Coordinates of C-alpha atoms in Angstrom, one line a residue:
Chain A
X1 CA -17.5 19.8 19.9
X2 CA -16.9 20.7 23.5
X3 CA -18.3 17.4 24.5
X4 CA -15.8 15.6 22.4
X5 CA -13.0 17.6 23.8
X6 CA -13.9 16.5 27.3
X7 CA -13.8 12.9 26.4
X8 CA -10.5 13.6 24.7
X9 CA -9.0 14.6 28.0
X10 CA -10.0 11.4 29.7
X11 CA -7.1 9.3 31.0
X12 CA -8.2 6.4 28.8
X13 CA -8.2 8.3 25.5
X14 CA -4.5 7.9 24.9
X15 CA -3.4 6.1 21.7
X16 CA -0.3 4.6 20.3
X17 CA 1.3 8.0 19.8
X18 CA 0.5 9.3 23.2
X19 CA 3.2 7.2 24.8
X20 CA 5.7 9.1 22.7
X21 CA 4.2 12.5 22.5
X22 CA 0.9 13.9 23.8
X23 CA -0.1 17.1 25.4
X24 CA -3.7 16.8 26.4
X25 CA -5.7 19.7 24.9
X26 CA -6.2 22.6 27.1
X27 CA -9.8 23.4 28.1
X28 CA -11.5 24.9 25.1
X29 CA -12.7 28.5 25.3
X30 CA -16.5 29.0 25.5
X31 CA -17.0 29.7 21.8
X32 CA -14.7 28.4 19.2
X33 CA -15.2 27.5 15.5
X34 CA -15.0 23.8 14.4
X35 CA -11.9 24.4 12.3
X36 CA -10.2 26.3 15.2
X37 CA -10.9 23.4 17.4
X38 CA -9.5 20.9 14.9
X39 CA -6.4 23.0 14.4
X40 CA -5.9 23.2 18.1
X41 CA -6.1 19.5 18.6
X42 CA -3.7 18.9 15.6
X43 CA -1.1 21.3 16.9
X44 CA -1.3 19.8 20.4
X45 CA -0.1 16.5 18.9
X46 CA 3.7 16.7 18.8
X47 CA 4.1 13.9 16.2
X48 CA 1.6 15.6 13.9
X49 CA 3.6 18.8 14.1
X50 CA 6.8 16.9 13.3
X51 CA 5.0 15.5 10.3
X52 CA 3.8 18.9 9.2
X53 CA 7.4 20.3 9.4
X54 CA 8.7 17.4 7.3
X55 CA 6.0 17.9 4.7
X56 CA 6.6 21.6 4.6
X57 CA 10.3 21.1 4.3
X58 CA 9.7 18.7 1.4
X59 CA 7.6 21.2 -0.4
X60 CA 10.1 24.0 0.2
X61 CA 13.0 21.8 -1.1
X62 CA 11.0 20.8 -4.2
X63 CA 10.0 24.4 -5.0
X64 CA 13.5 25.8 -4.4
X65 CA 15.5 22.9 -5.8
X66 CA 17.6 25.0 -8.3
X67 CA 18.6 27.3 -5.4
X68 CA 19.6 24.5 -3.0
X69 CA 21.3 22.1 -5.4
X70 CA 25.1 22.6 -5.5
X71 CA 25.5 21.0 -9.0
X72 CA 23.6 20.2 -12.1
X73 CA 21.8 16.9 -11.3
X74 CA 22.4 15.7 -14.9
X75 CA 26.0 16.8 -15.2
X76 CA 28.4 13.8 -15.5
X77 CA 32.0 13.9 -14.4
X78 CA 33.6 10.7 -15.5
X79 CA 36.9 11.7 -13.9
X80 CA 35.3 11.8 -10.4
X81 CA 33.0 8.7 -10.2
X82 CA 31.9 7.0 -7.0
X83 CA 33.5 9.7 -4.9
X84 CA 32.9 9.4 -1.2
X85 CA 31.0 12.3 0.5
X86 CA 33.2 15.4 0.7
X87 CA 33.1 19.2 1.0
X88 CA 32.4 19.5 -2.7
X89 CA 30.0 16.6 -3.1
X90 CA 28.2 16.4 0.2
X91 CA 26.6 13.0 -0.5
X92 CA 29.3 11.8 -2.9
X93 CA 29.0 11.1 -6.6
X94 CA 27.4 8.1 -8.5
X95 CA 28.8 5.8 -11.1
X96 CA 28.6 8.5 -13.8
X97 CA 30.1 11.2 -11.5
X98 CA 26.8 13.0 -10.9
X99 CA 26.4 14.9 -7.7
X100 CA 24.2 12.8 -5.4
X101 CA 23.1 15.7 -3.2
X102 CA 21.7 17.6 -6.1
X103 CA 20.0 14.6 -7.5
X104 CA 18.3 13.9 -4.2
X105 CA 17.2 17.6 -4.0
X106 CA 15.7 17.4 -7.5
X107 CA 14.2 14.0 -6.8
X108 CA 11.9 15.6 -4.3
X109 CA 10.1 17.2 -7.2
X110 CA 9.1 13.9 -8.7
X111 CA 8.0 12.7 -5.2
X112 CA 5.9 15.8 -4.7
X113 CA 4.4 15.9 -8.2
X114 CA 3.6 12.2 -8.4
X115 CA 2.4 12.0 -4.8
X116 CA 0.1 15.0 -5.0
X117 CA -1.1 14.6 -8.6
X118 CA -1.9 10.9 -8.3
X119 CA -3.9 11.3 -5.1
X120 CA -5.6 14.4 -6.6
X121 CA -6.7 12.2 -9.5
X122 CA -7.8 9.5 -7.0
X123 CA -9.8 12.0 -5.0
X124 CA -11.4 13.5 -8.1
X125 CA -12.7 10.1 -9.3
X126 CA -13.4 8.8 -5.8
X127 CA -15.3 11.8 -4.5
X128 CA -17.6 12.1 -7.5
X129 CA -18.4 8.4 -7.6
X130 CA -18.5 8.1 -3.8
X131 CA -20.9 11.0 -3.5
X132 CA -23.2 9.7 -6.2
X133 CA -23.1 6.3 -4.7
X134 CA -23.8 7.4 -1.1
X135 CA -26.4 10.0 -2.0
X136 CA -28.5 8.1 -4.5
X137 CA -28.1 4.6 -3.2
X138 CA -29.9 1.6 -4.7
X139 CA -28.9 0.6 -8.2
X140 CA -26.4 3.4 -8.7
X141 CA -24.8 2.6 -5.4
X142 CA -24.4 -1.1 -6.2
X143 CA -23.1 -0.5 -9.7
X144 CA -20.5 2.0 -8.5
X145 CA -19.5 -0.2 -5.6
X146 CA -19.0 -3.2 -7.8
X147 CA -16.7 -1.2 -10.0
X148 CA -14.8 0.0 -6.9
X149 CA -14.5 -3.7 -5.8
X150 CA -13.0 -4.5 -9.2
X151 CA -10.3 -1.8 -8.9
X152 CA -9.8 -2.7 -5.2
X153 CA -9.0 -6.3 -6.2
X154 CA -5.7 -5.2 -7.9
X155 CA -2.8 -4.8 -5.4
X156 CA -1.6 -1.2 -6.1
X157 CA 1.7 -2.1 -7.7
X158 CA 0.3 -4.8 -9.9
X159 CA -2.5 -2.6 -11.1
X160 CA 0.0 0.2 -11.8
X161 CA 2.2 -2.1 -13.8
X162 CA -0.7 -3.1 -16.0
X163 CA -1.4 0.6 -16.9
X164 CA 2.3 1.4 -17.3
X165 CA 2.6 -1.5 -19.8
X166 CA 0.0 0.2 -21.9
X167 CA 1.2 3.8 -21.6
X168 CA 4.9 3.2 -21.4
X169 CA 7.3 4.7 -18.8
X170 CA 7.3 8.2 -17.6
X171 CA 5.9 10.6 -15.0
X172 CA 2.4 10.9 -16.4
X173 CA 1.8 7.2 -16.7
X174 CA 3.0 6.7 -13.1
X175 CA 0.6 9.4 -11.9
X176 CA -2.4 8.0 -13.9
X177 CA -1.7 4.4 -12.9
X178 CA -1.5 5.2 -9.2
X179 CA -4.5 7.4 -9.3
X180 CA -6.6 4.9 -11.2
X181 CA -5.9 2.2 -8.6
X182 CA -6.3 4.4 -5.5
X183 CA -9.7 6.0 -6.0
X184 CA -11.7 3.0 -4.8
X185 CA -10.8 3.6 -1.2
X186 CA -11.7 7.3 -1.4
X187 CA -15.1 6.4 -2.9
X188 CA -15.8 3.8 -0.2
X189 CA -14.8 6.1 2.6
X190 CA -16.9 9.0 1.3
X191 CA -19.9 6.8 0.6
X192 CA -20.0 5.3 4.0
X193 CA -19.6 8.7 5.6
X194 CA -22.3 10.2 3.5
X195 CA -24.6 7.3 4.4
X196 CA -24.3 8.3 8.0
X197 CA -24.7 12.0 7.4
X198 CA -27.5 11.7 4.8
X199 CA -30.2 11.0 7.4
X200 CA -29.2 13.8 9.7
X201 CA -31.9 16.4 10.6
X202 CA -30.1 19.3 9.0
X203 CA -30.1 17.5 5.6
X204 CA -33.8 16.9 6.0
X205 CA -34.2 20.5 6.9
X206 CA -32.3 21.7 3.9
X207 CA -34.5 19.5 1.7
X208 CA -37.6 20.8 3.3
X209 CA -36.4 24.3 2.5
X210 CA -36.3 23.3 -1.1
X211 CA -32.6 23.0 -1.7
X212 CA -31.6 21.1 -4.8
X213 CA -29.7 17.8 -4.9
X214 CA -26.4 19.3 -5.9
X215 CA -26.7 22.1 -3.3
X216 CA -27.5 19.5 -0.6
X217 CA -24.5 17.3 -1.6
X218 CA -22.0 20.2 -2.0
X219 CA -23.1 22.5 0.9
X220 CA -24.5 20.2 3.5
X221 CA -23.2 16.7 3.0
X222 CA -19.7 17.0 1.7
X223 CA -18.3 19.4 4.4
X224 CA -19.4 16.9 7.0
X225 CA -18.2 13.8 5.2
X226 CA -14.9 15.0 4.0
X227 CA -13.2 14.5 7.4
X228 CA -13.1 10.7 6.7
X229 CA -11.3 11.3 3.4
X230 CA -8.8 14.0 4.6
X231 CA -6.6 11.8 6.8
X232 CA -6.7 9.0 4.2
X233 CA -5.5 11.5 1.6
X234 CA -2.4 12.3 3.7
X235 CA -1.6 8.6 4.3
X236 CA -2.0 7.8 0.6
X237 CA 0.3 10.5 -0.6
X238 CA 2.9 8.7 1.4
X239 CA 1.9 5.4 -0.1
X240 CA 2.0 6.9 -3.6
X241 CA 5.5 8.2 -3.0
X242 CA 6.6 4.7 -2.0
X243 CA 4.8 3.1 -4.9
X244 CA 6.3 5.6 -7.4
X245 CA 9.8 4.9 -6.0
X246 CA 9.1 1.1 -6.1
X247 CA 8.1 1.3 -9.8
X248 CA 11.3 3.2 -10.6
X249 CA 13.3 0.8 -8.5
X250 CA 11.9 -2.0 -10.6
X251 CA 12.9 -0.1 -13.8
X252 CA 9.3 0.6 -14.9
X253 CA 8.8 4.1 -13.4
X254 CA 10.3 7.3 -14.6
X255 CA 13.2 7.1 -17.1
X256 CA 16.5 6.0 -15.5
X257 CA 18.5 9.3 -16.2
X258 CA 15.9 11.4 -14.3
X259 CA 17.0 12.3 -10.8
X260 CA 14.5 10.2 -8.7
X261 CA 15.0 8.4 -5.5
X262 CA 13.9 4.9 -6.6
X263 CA 16.2 5.2 -9.6
X264 CA 19.1 6.2 -7.5
X265 CA 18.6 3.3 -5.0
X266 CA 18.2 0.9 -7.9
X267 CA 21.5 1.9 -9.5
X268 CA 23.2 1.8 -6.2
X269 CA 22.5 -2.0 -5.9
X270 CA 25.7 -2.7 -7.9
X271 CA 27.8 -1.2 -5.1
X272 CA 26.0 -2.7 -2.2
X273 CA 28.2 -3.0 0.9
X274 CA 31.0 -1.1 -0.9
X275 CA 29.4 2.4 -1.5
X276 CA 26.4 2.3 0.8
X277 CA 26.1 6.0 0.9
X278 CA 24.8 5.8 -2.7
X279 CA 21.5 4.3 -1.5
X280 CA 21.5 5.4 2.2
X281 CA 20.8 9.1 1.4
X282 CA 18.0 8.7 -1.1
X283 CA 16.5 6.0 1.2
X284 CA 16.5 8.5 4.1
X285 CA 14.8 11.0 1.8
X286 CA 12.0 8.5 1.1
X287 CA 11.6 7.5 4.7
X288 CA 11.4 11.1 6.0
X289 CA 8.9 12.0 3.3
X290 CA 6.6 9.0 4.0
X291 CA 6.8 9.5 7.8
X292 CA 5.9 13.1 7.3
X293 CA 2.7 12.3 5.5
X294 CA 1.9 9.4 7.8
X295 CA 2.3 11.6 10.9
X296 CA 0.2 14.4 9.4
X297 CA -2.5 11.7 8.5
X298 CA -2.4 10.3 12.0
X299 CA -2.7 13.8 13.5
X300 CA -5.6 14.8 11.1
X301 CA -7.5 11.6 12.0
X302 CA -7.2 12.2 15.7
X303 CA -7.9 15.9 15.4
X304 CA -10.9 15.5 13.1
X305 CA -12.7 12.9 15.1
X306 CA -11.3 12.0 18.5
X307 CA -13.9 9.2 18.7
X308 CA -12.3 7.3 15.9
X309 CA -9.3 6.4 17.9
Chain B
X1 CA -25.7 -16.9 6.9
X2 CA -26.4 -18.9 3.7
X3 CA -27.9 -15.9 2.0
X4 CA -24.9 -13.8 3.0
X5 CA -22.4 -16.3 1.7
X6 CA -24.2 -16.6 -1.7
X7 CA -24.4 -12.8 -2.0
X8 CA -20.7 -12.4 -1.3
X9 CA -19.7 -15.2 -3.7
X10 CA -21.9 -13.5 -6.4
X11 CA -20.0 -10.3 -5.8
X12 CA -16.7 -12.1 -6.0
X13 CA -17.6 -13.6 -9.4
X14 CA -18.5 -10.1 -10.7
X15 CA -15.2 -8.7 -9.4
X16 CA -13.1 -11.5 -11.0
X17 CA -14.9 -11.1 -14.3
X18 CA -14.4 -7.3 -14.3
X19 CA -10.8 -7.7 -13.3
X20 CA -10.1 -10.0 -16.3
X21 CA -11.9 -7.6 -18.6
X22 CA -9.7 -4.7 -17.5
X23 CA -6.6 -6.8 -17.8
X24 CA -7.5 -8.0 -21.2
X25 CA -8.5 -4.6 -22.5
X26 CA -5.1 -3.2 -21.3
X27 CA -2.9 -5.9 -22.6
X28 CA -4.3 -5.9 -26.1
X29 CA -3.8 -2.3 -26.8
X30 CA -0.2 -2.8 -25.7
X31 CA 2.4 -1.1 -27.9
X32 CA 4.8 -3.5 -29.5
X33 CA 4.0 -6.8 -31.1
X34 CA 5.0 -9.7 -28.8
X35 CA 5.3 -12.0 -31.8
X36 CA 7.6 -9.5 -33.6
X37 CA 10.3 -9.8 -30.9
X38 CA 9.7 -13.5 -30.4
X39 CA 11.7 -15.1 -33.2
X40 CA 14.8 -13.1 -32.4
X41 CA 16.8 -11.7 -35.4
X42 CA 16.2 -14.5 -37.7
X43 CA 12.5 -14.9 -37.9
X44 CA 11.5 -11.6 -39.7
X45 CA 9.8 -13.6 -42.4
X46 CA 6.1 -12.3 -42.6
X47 CA 4.9 -15.9 -43.2
X48 CA 6.5 -17.1 -40.0
X49 CA 5.1 -14.2 -38.0
X50 CA 1.6 -14.9 -39.5
X51 CA 2.1 -18.6 -38.5
X52 CA 3.0 -17.5 -34.9
X53 CA 0.1 -15.1 -34.7
X54 CA -2.2 -18.0 -35.6
X55 CA -0.6 -20.3 -33.2
X56 CA -1.3 -17.9 -30.3
X57 CA -4.7 -16.9 -31.6
X58 CA -3.6 -13.3 -32.1
X59 CA -5.2 -13.0 -35.5
X60 CA -8.7 -13.6 -34.2
X61 CA -11.1 -10.7 -33.3
X62 CA -10.6 -9.3 -29.8
X63 CA -14.0 -10.4 -28.6
X64 CA -13.3 -14.0 -29.6
X65 CA -9.9 -13.8 -28.0
X66 CA -11.5 -12.6 -24.7
X67 CA -14.1 -15.4 -24.9
X68 CA -11.3 -17.9 -25.4
X69 CA -9.3 -16.4 -22.5
X70 CA -12.2 -16.5 -20.1
X71 CA -13.4 -20.0 -21.0
X72 CA -9.8 -21.3 -20.7
X73 CA -9.3 -19.4 -17.5
X74 CA -12.4 -21.1 -16.0
X75 CA -10.8 -24.4 -16.9
X76 CA -7.6 -23.3 -15.2
X77 CA -5.8 -22.9 -18.6
X78 CA -3.8 -19.7 -18.9
X79 CA -2.4 -20.4 -22.4
X80 CA 1.1 -20.9 -23.6
X81 CA 4.0 -18.6 -22.8
X82 CA 5.8 -16.9 -25.7
X83 CA 9.5 -17.6 -24.8
X84 CA 9.5 -21.2 -23.6
X85 CA 6.3 -22.4 -25.3
X86 CA 5.2 -24.1 -22.2
X87 CA 1.9 -24.0 -20.5
X88 CA 1.7 -20.8 -18.3
X89 CA 0.2 -22.8 -15.5
X90 CA 3.1 -25.3 -15.7
X91 CA 5.6 -22.5 -15.7
X92 CA 4.0 -20.6 -12.9
X93 CA 2.9 -23.4 -10.5
X94 CA 6.3 -24.1 -9.0
X95 CA 6.9 -20.3 -8.7
X96 CA 3.5 -19.9 -7.0
X97 CA 4.6 -22.5 -4.5
X98 CA 7.8 -20.5 -3.9
X99 CA 5.9 -17.3 -3.4
X100 CA 3.5 -19.0 -1.0
X101 CA 6.5 -20.3 0.9
X102 CA 7.8 -16.8 1.3
X103 CA 4.4 -15.4 2.2
X104 CA 3.8 -18.0 4.9
X105 CA 7.3 -17.4 6.4
X106 CA 6.5 -13.7 6.4
X107 CA 3.1 -14.3 8.1
X108 CA 4.8 -16.4 10.8
X109 CA 7.2 -13.6 11.5
X110 CA 4.3 -11.1 11.5
X111 CA 2.3 -13.1 13.9
X112 CA 5.1 -13.9 16.3
X113 CA 6.8 -10.5 16.3
X114 CA 3.7 -8.4 15.9
X115 CA 1.5 -10.0 18.5
X116 CA 4.4 -10.4 21.0
X117 CA 5.5 -6.8 20.7
X118 CA 1.9 -5.5 20.9
X119 CA 1.2 -7.7 23.9
X120 CA 4.2 -6.5 25.8
X121 CA 3.5 -2.9 24.9
X122 CA -0.1 -3.1 26.1
X123 CA 0.5 -5.0 29.3
X124 CA 3.4 -2.8 30.4
X125 CA 2.0 0.4 29.2
X126 CA 4.3 3.5 29.3
X127 CA 7.2 1.3 30.3
X128 CA 10.5 1.4 28.4
X129 CA 9.4 -1.6 26.3
X130 CA 6.2 0.1 25.3
X131 CA 8.0 3.3 24.2
X132 CA 10.5 1.2 22.3
X133 CA 7.8 -0.7 20.5
X134 CA 5.8 2.4 19.7
X135 CA 8.9 4.2 18.4
X136 CA 10.1 1.2 16.3
X137 CA 6.6 0.5 14.8
X138 CA 6.1 4.2 14.1
X139 CA 9.4 4.4 12.2
X140 CA 9.0 1.1 10.4
X141 CA 5.9 2.3 8.6
X142 CA 8.0 4.8 6.7
X143 CA 10.4 2.2 5.3
X144 CA 9.7 1.0 1.8
X145 CA 10.4 -2.8 1.4
X146 CA 13.2 -2.2 -1.0
X147 CA 15.0 0.0 1.5
X148 CA 14.6 -2.7 4.2
X149 CA 15.9 -5.3 1.7
X150 CA 19.0 -3.2 0.9
X151 CA 19.7 -2.7 4.6
X152 CA 19.5 -6.4 5.3
X153 CA 21.5 -7.3 2.2
X154 CA 24.4 -4.9 3.0
X155 CA 24.5 -5.8 6.7
X156 CA 23.8 -9.5 6.9
X157 CA 24.9 -10.7 3.4
X158 CA 27.8 -8.4 2.4
X159 CA 29.3 -7.3 5.7
X160 CA 28.6 -10.2 8.0
X161 CA 28.1 -12.9 5.4
X162 CA 25.5 -14.8 7.4
X163 CA 23.0 -15.2 4.6
X164 CA 23.4 -15.5 0.8
X165 CA 22.9 -12.2 -1.1
X166 CA 20.9 -13.9 -3.8
X167 CA 18.4 -16.6 -3.0
X168 CA 19.0 -20.1 -4.1
X169 CA 15.8 -21.6 -2.7
X170 CA 17.4 -22.9 0.5
X171 CA 16.0 -22.3 3.9
X172 CA 19.0 -20.1 4.8
X173 CA 18.2 -17.8 1.8
X174 CA 14.5 -17.6 2.8
X175 CA 15.2 -15.7 6.0
X176 CA 16.2 -12.2 4.6
X177 CA 13.4 -12.0 2.0
X178 CA 10.9 -13.2 4.6
X179 CA 12.0 -10.5 7.1
X180 CA 11.9 -7.9 4.3
X181 CA 8.4 -8.8 3.5
X182 CA 7.3 -9.1 7.1
X183 CA 8.8 -6.1 9.0
X184 CA 6.3 -3.4 7.9
X185 CA 3.3 -5.7 8.5
X186 CA 4.7 -6.9 11.8
X187 CA 4.8 -3.2 12.9
X188 CA 1.2 -2.7 11.9
X189 CA 0.1 -5.9 13.7
X190 CA 1.9 -4.7 16.8
X191 CA 0.2 -1.3 16.7
X192 CA -3.2 -2.9 16.1
X193 CA -2.6 -5.5 18.8
X194 CA -1.6 -2.9 21.3
X195 CA -4.5 -0.6 20.5
X196 CA -7.2 -3.3 20.7
X197 CA -5.7 -4.8 23.8
X198 CA -5.8 -1.5 25.6
X199 CA -9.4 -1.1 24.6
X200 CA -10.3 -4.6 25.8
X201 CA -8.4 -4.3 29.0
X202 CA -10.7 -1.5 30.1
X203 CA -13.9 -3.2 28.9
X204 CA -16.6 -3.8 31.5
X205 CA -16.5 -7.6 31.1
X206 CA -12.8 -7.6 32.0
X207 CA -13.4 -5.5 35.1
X208 CA -16.2 -7.9 36.0
X209 CA -13.9 -10.9 35.5
X210 CA -11.2 -9.4 37.7
X211 CA -13.8 -8.3 40.3
X212 CA -15.3 -11.8 40.6
X213 CA -11.8 -13.0 41.5
X214 CA -10.7 -14.9 38.5
X215 CA -6.9 -15.5 38.4
X216 CA -5.0 -13.0 36.2
X217 CA -3.9 -15.7 33.8
X218 CA -7.5 -16.8 33.1
X219 CA -8.6 -13.2 32.6
X220 CA -5.8 -12.6 30.2
X221 CA -6.1 -15.7 28.2
X222 CA -9.9 -16.2 28.1
X223 CA -11.2 -12.6 28.2
X224 CA -8.5 -10.3 26.9
X225 CA -6.6 -12.3 24.4
X226 CA -9.6 -13.9 22.7
X227 CA -11.3 -10.6 22.1
X228 CA -8.3 -8.6 21.1
X229 CA -7.1 -11.2 18.6
X230 CA -10.1 -10.8 16.3
X231 CA -9.1 -7.6 14.5
X232 CA -5.6 -8.9 14.3
X233 CA -6.7 -12.1 12.6
X234 CA -8.7 -10.1 10.1
X235 CA -5.8 -7.8 9.4
X236 CA -3.5 -10.7 8.9
X237 CA -5.9 -12.3 6.5
X238 CA -6.1 -9.2 4.4
X239 CA -2.3 -8.6 4.5
X240 CA -1.7 -12.1 3.4
X241 CA -3.4 -11.2 0.1
X242 CA -1.3 -8.1 0.0
X243 CA 1.9 -10.1 0.7
X244 CA 1.4 -12.1 -2.4
X245 CA 1.2 -8.9 -4.4
X246 CA 3.9 -7.1 -2.4
X247 CA 6.3 -10.0 -2.8
X248 CA 7.0 -8.4 -6.2
X249 CA 9.7 -6.0 -4.9
X250 CA 11.1 -8.5 -2.3
X251 CA 11.4 -11.2 -4.9
X252 CA 13.1 -8.8 -7.4
X253 CA 15.7 -7.8 -4.8
X254 CA 16.6 -11.3 -3.7
X255 CA 16.0 -13.0 -7.1
X256 CA 13.5 -15.3 -5.2
X257 CA 12.1 -17.6 -7.9
X258 CA 8.4 -16.7 -7.2
X259 CA 5.6 -15.2 -9.3
X260 CA 6.7 -11.7 -8.5
X261 CA 10.1 -12.3 -10.0
X262 CA 8.5 -14.0 -12.9
X263 CA 6.3 -10.9 -13.5
X264 CA 9.3 -8.6 -13.5
X265 CA 11.2 -10.9 -15.9
X266 CA 8.1 -11.2 -18.1
X267 CA 7.7 -7.5 -18.4
X268 CA 11.2 -7.2 -19.7
X269 CA 10.5 -9.9 -22.3
X270 CA 7.0 -8.6 -23.2
X271 CA 5.8 -12.1 -22.4
X272 CA 2.1 -11.3 -22.2
X273 CA 0.7 -14.7 -21.2
X274 CA 3.0 -14.8 -18.1
X275 CA 2.0 -11.2 -17.2
X276 CA -1.7 -12.0 -17.6
X277 CA -1.2 -15.2 -15.6
X278 CA 0.6 -13.6 -12.7
X279 CA -1.8 -10.7 -12.5
X280 CA -4.8 -13.1 -12.7
X281 CA -3.3 -15.2 -9.9
X282 CA -2.6 -12.1 -7.8
X283 CA -6.1 -10.7 -8.2
X284 CA -7.8 -14.1 -7.7
X285 CA -5.9 -14.8 -4.5
X286 CA -6.5 -11.3 -3.2
X287 CA -10.3 -11.6 -3.8
X288 CA -10.5 -15.1 -2.4
X289 CA -8.7 -14.1 0.8
X290 CA -10.9 -11.0 1.2
X291 CA -14.0 -13.3 0.9
X292 CA -12.6 -15.7 3.5
X293 CA -11.9 -12.8 5.8
X294 CA -15.4 -11.4 5.3
X295 CA -17.0 -14.7 6.0
X296 CA -14.8 -15.2 9.1
X297 CA -15.8 -11.8 10.3
X298 CA -19.5 -12.6 9.7
X299 CA -19.1 -15.8 11.8
X300 CA -17.5 -13.8 14.6
X301 CA -19.8 -10.8 14.4
X302 CA -23.5 -11.5 13.6
X303 CA -24.3 -7.8 13.0
X304 CA -22.4 -7.9 9.7
X305 CA -24.3 -10.8 8.1
X306 CA -27.7 -9.4 9.1
X307 CA -27.2 -5.9 7.6

């Protein structure tokens, strides 16, 4: 690891982010754990820290939504519709007089739940199939990779729409549809990473010591291959949040009365150019969420393997 | 090379076959009977419904329906649509042309904006322009296309009135959807271009070229540009496939009369043949473009076709 850190400090190692924010890592202490090293590199990346703060903020808001919201997100007030932002309604009210601020706060819950659950599902399928594929190779590998190719051939939204047509609208169908059409990349990443780790000496050593297949995969191969998957996971949570909002925006995601950012933006289309605050605030919520996950993903990628840049 | 091409085409056929199988399996366990809603309020007569089911082959066993679907598909026949009773291919082909028009316009914007921005950022590293490009491209990645569409619509259509809010197919109404579709990809192209160019700029062969006294122009055009454009070309090839799929949202926002808009409409009408048709087109185009990109890559990099 120390060797990698040295090359990291070279004047040539700067990447796209470094122009905006980069503190080169301080010289590593003599002995340091691998994860300590990774955390150190991650925290030295200013953009990654900004991302981490945004993501933490999102989780906190989603968890404490009832405490933060100033109104009931479902409560309609037909005497006070389309009100401009004010002291009582910080982000104004929508066409049914519902408080926009509270709806945005509650909307974070859908974003968190769908983003995490769908990518968790994708990781579950992708890691199992990718590990099998990479470790056993040959016929199993080709079979699994052809199936992955098939799922990879569907653009995410189009694939998701097909599943939603079968299952109907709602949070669960959205989660499943996004997970089912996201696992292929996880499987591919893990497979190729395992292929390069599989022939390492320590794996041969473990095998020579009589370790079983599952022990070799779980204890020796996975911890060293998971790096490739981790930064992808962070990116794809952001992608899943956008995809979920896009589906709701198209009117095939979660039901329209649910406080959800895509829904809010979609219903604001009727007041475009007149009441722009109706879509500007939920849009800002989406953008900050996605940027948070992208920055964390960028930071993780650079921290986990400086060579990759 | 021949062997590689044949292997990749074989894989592509499997993928297409599998994709149609998934699609078919999904759409025929669909809740709701498309024929039931077809005749409107008047045609509730069971005899009429039976007649309609026969007409569309919905009374046959699923395996037979799938066989018919695939054999028709191979012949370029996507069946008849439920609402207008026209051939799906006939309904979709002008829309496919419209989507292609939009995608090509977006690609042109991608290439011009993305490569130019990346080039400037890499050549004048750490300058004001570099920081600006890096900032803008970093931000742009967080913007979903519908947010970009709404911003453009409210500013340039409603407030300034430069472009029509809803597309009518004219060139003027192409500009906003094309930008909506292009901006995120242009940002990614710019980042990619900047990254690869910085890498190429410090490669040994560039140092050699400069050391042996070649003019700066020649080094830039013949050594730097040519080598840093390869990943960008690949990326654009892949994203073109994605654009056809991603046009869904953009077309829905601007009512652009392409296959994405057709898909959204068909979903509301439960018009299965159109849905199947659009998804089949989307998948086929995506797979074909991936094949082309892979082949192009193999031509450019011999290591790939030998592995």
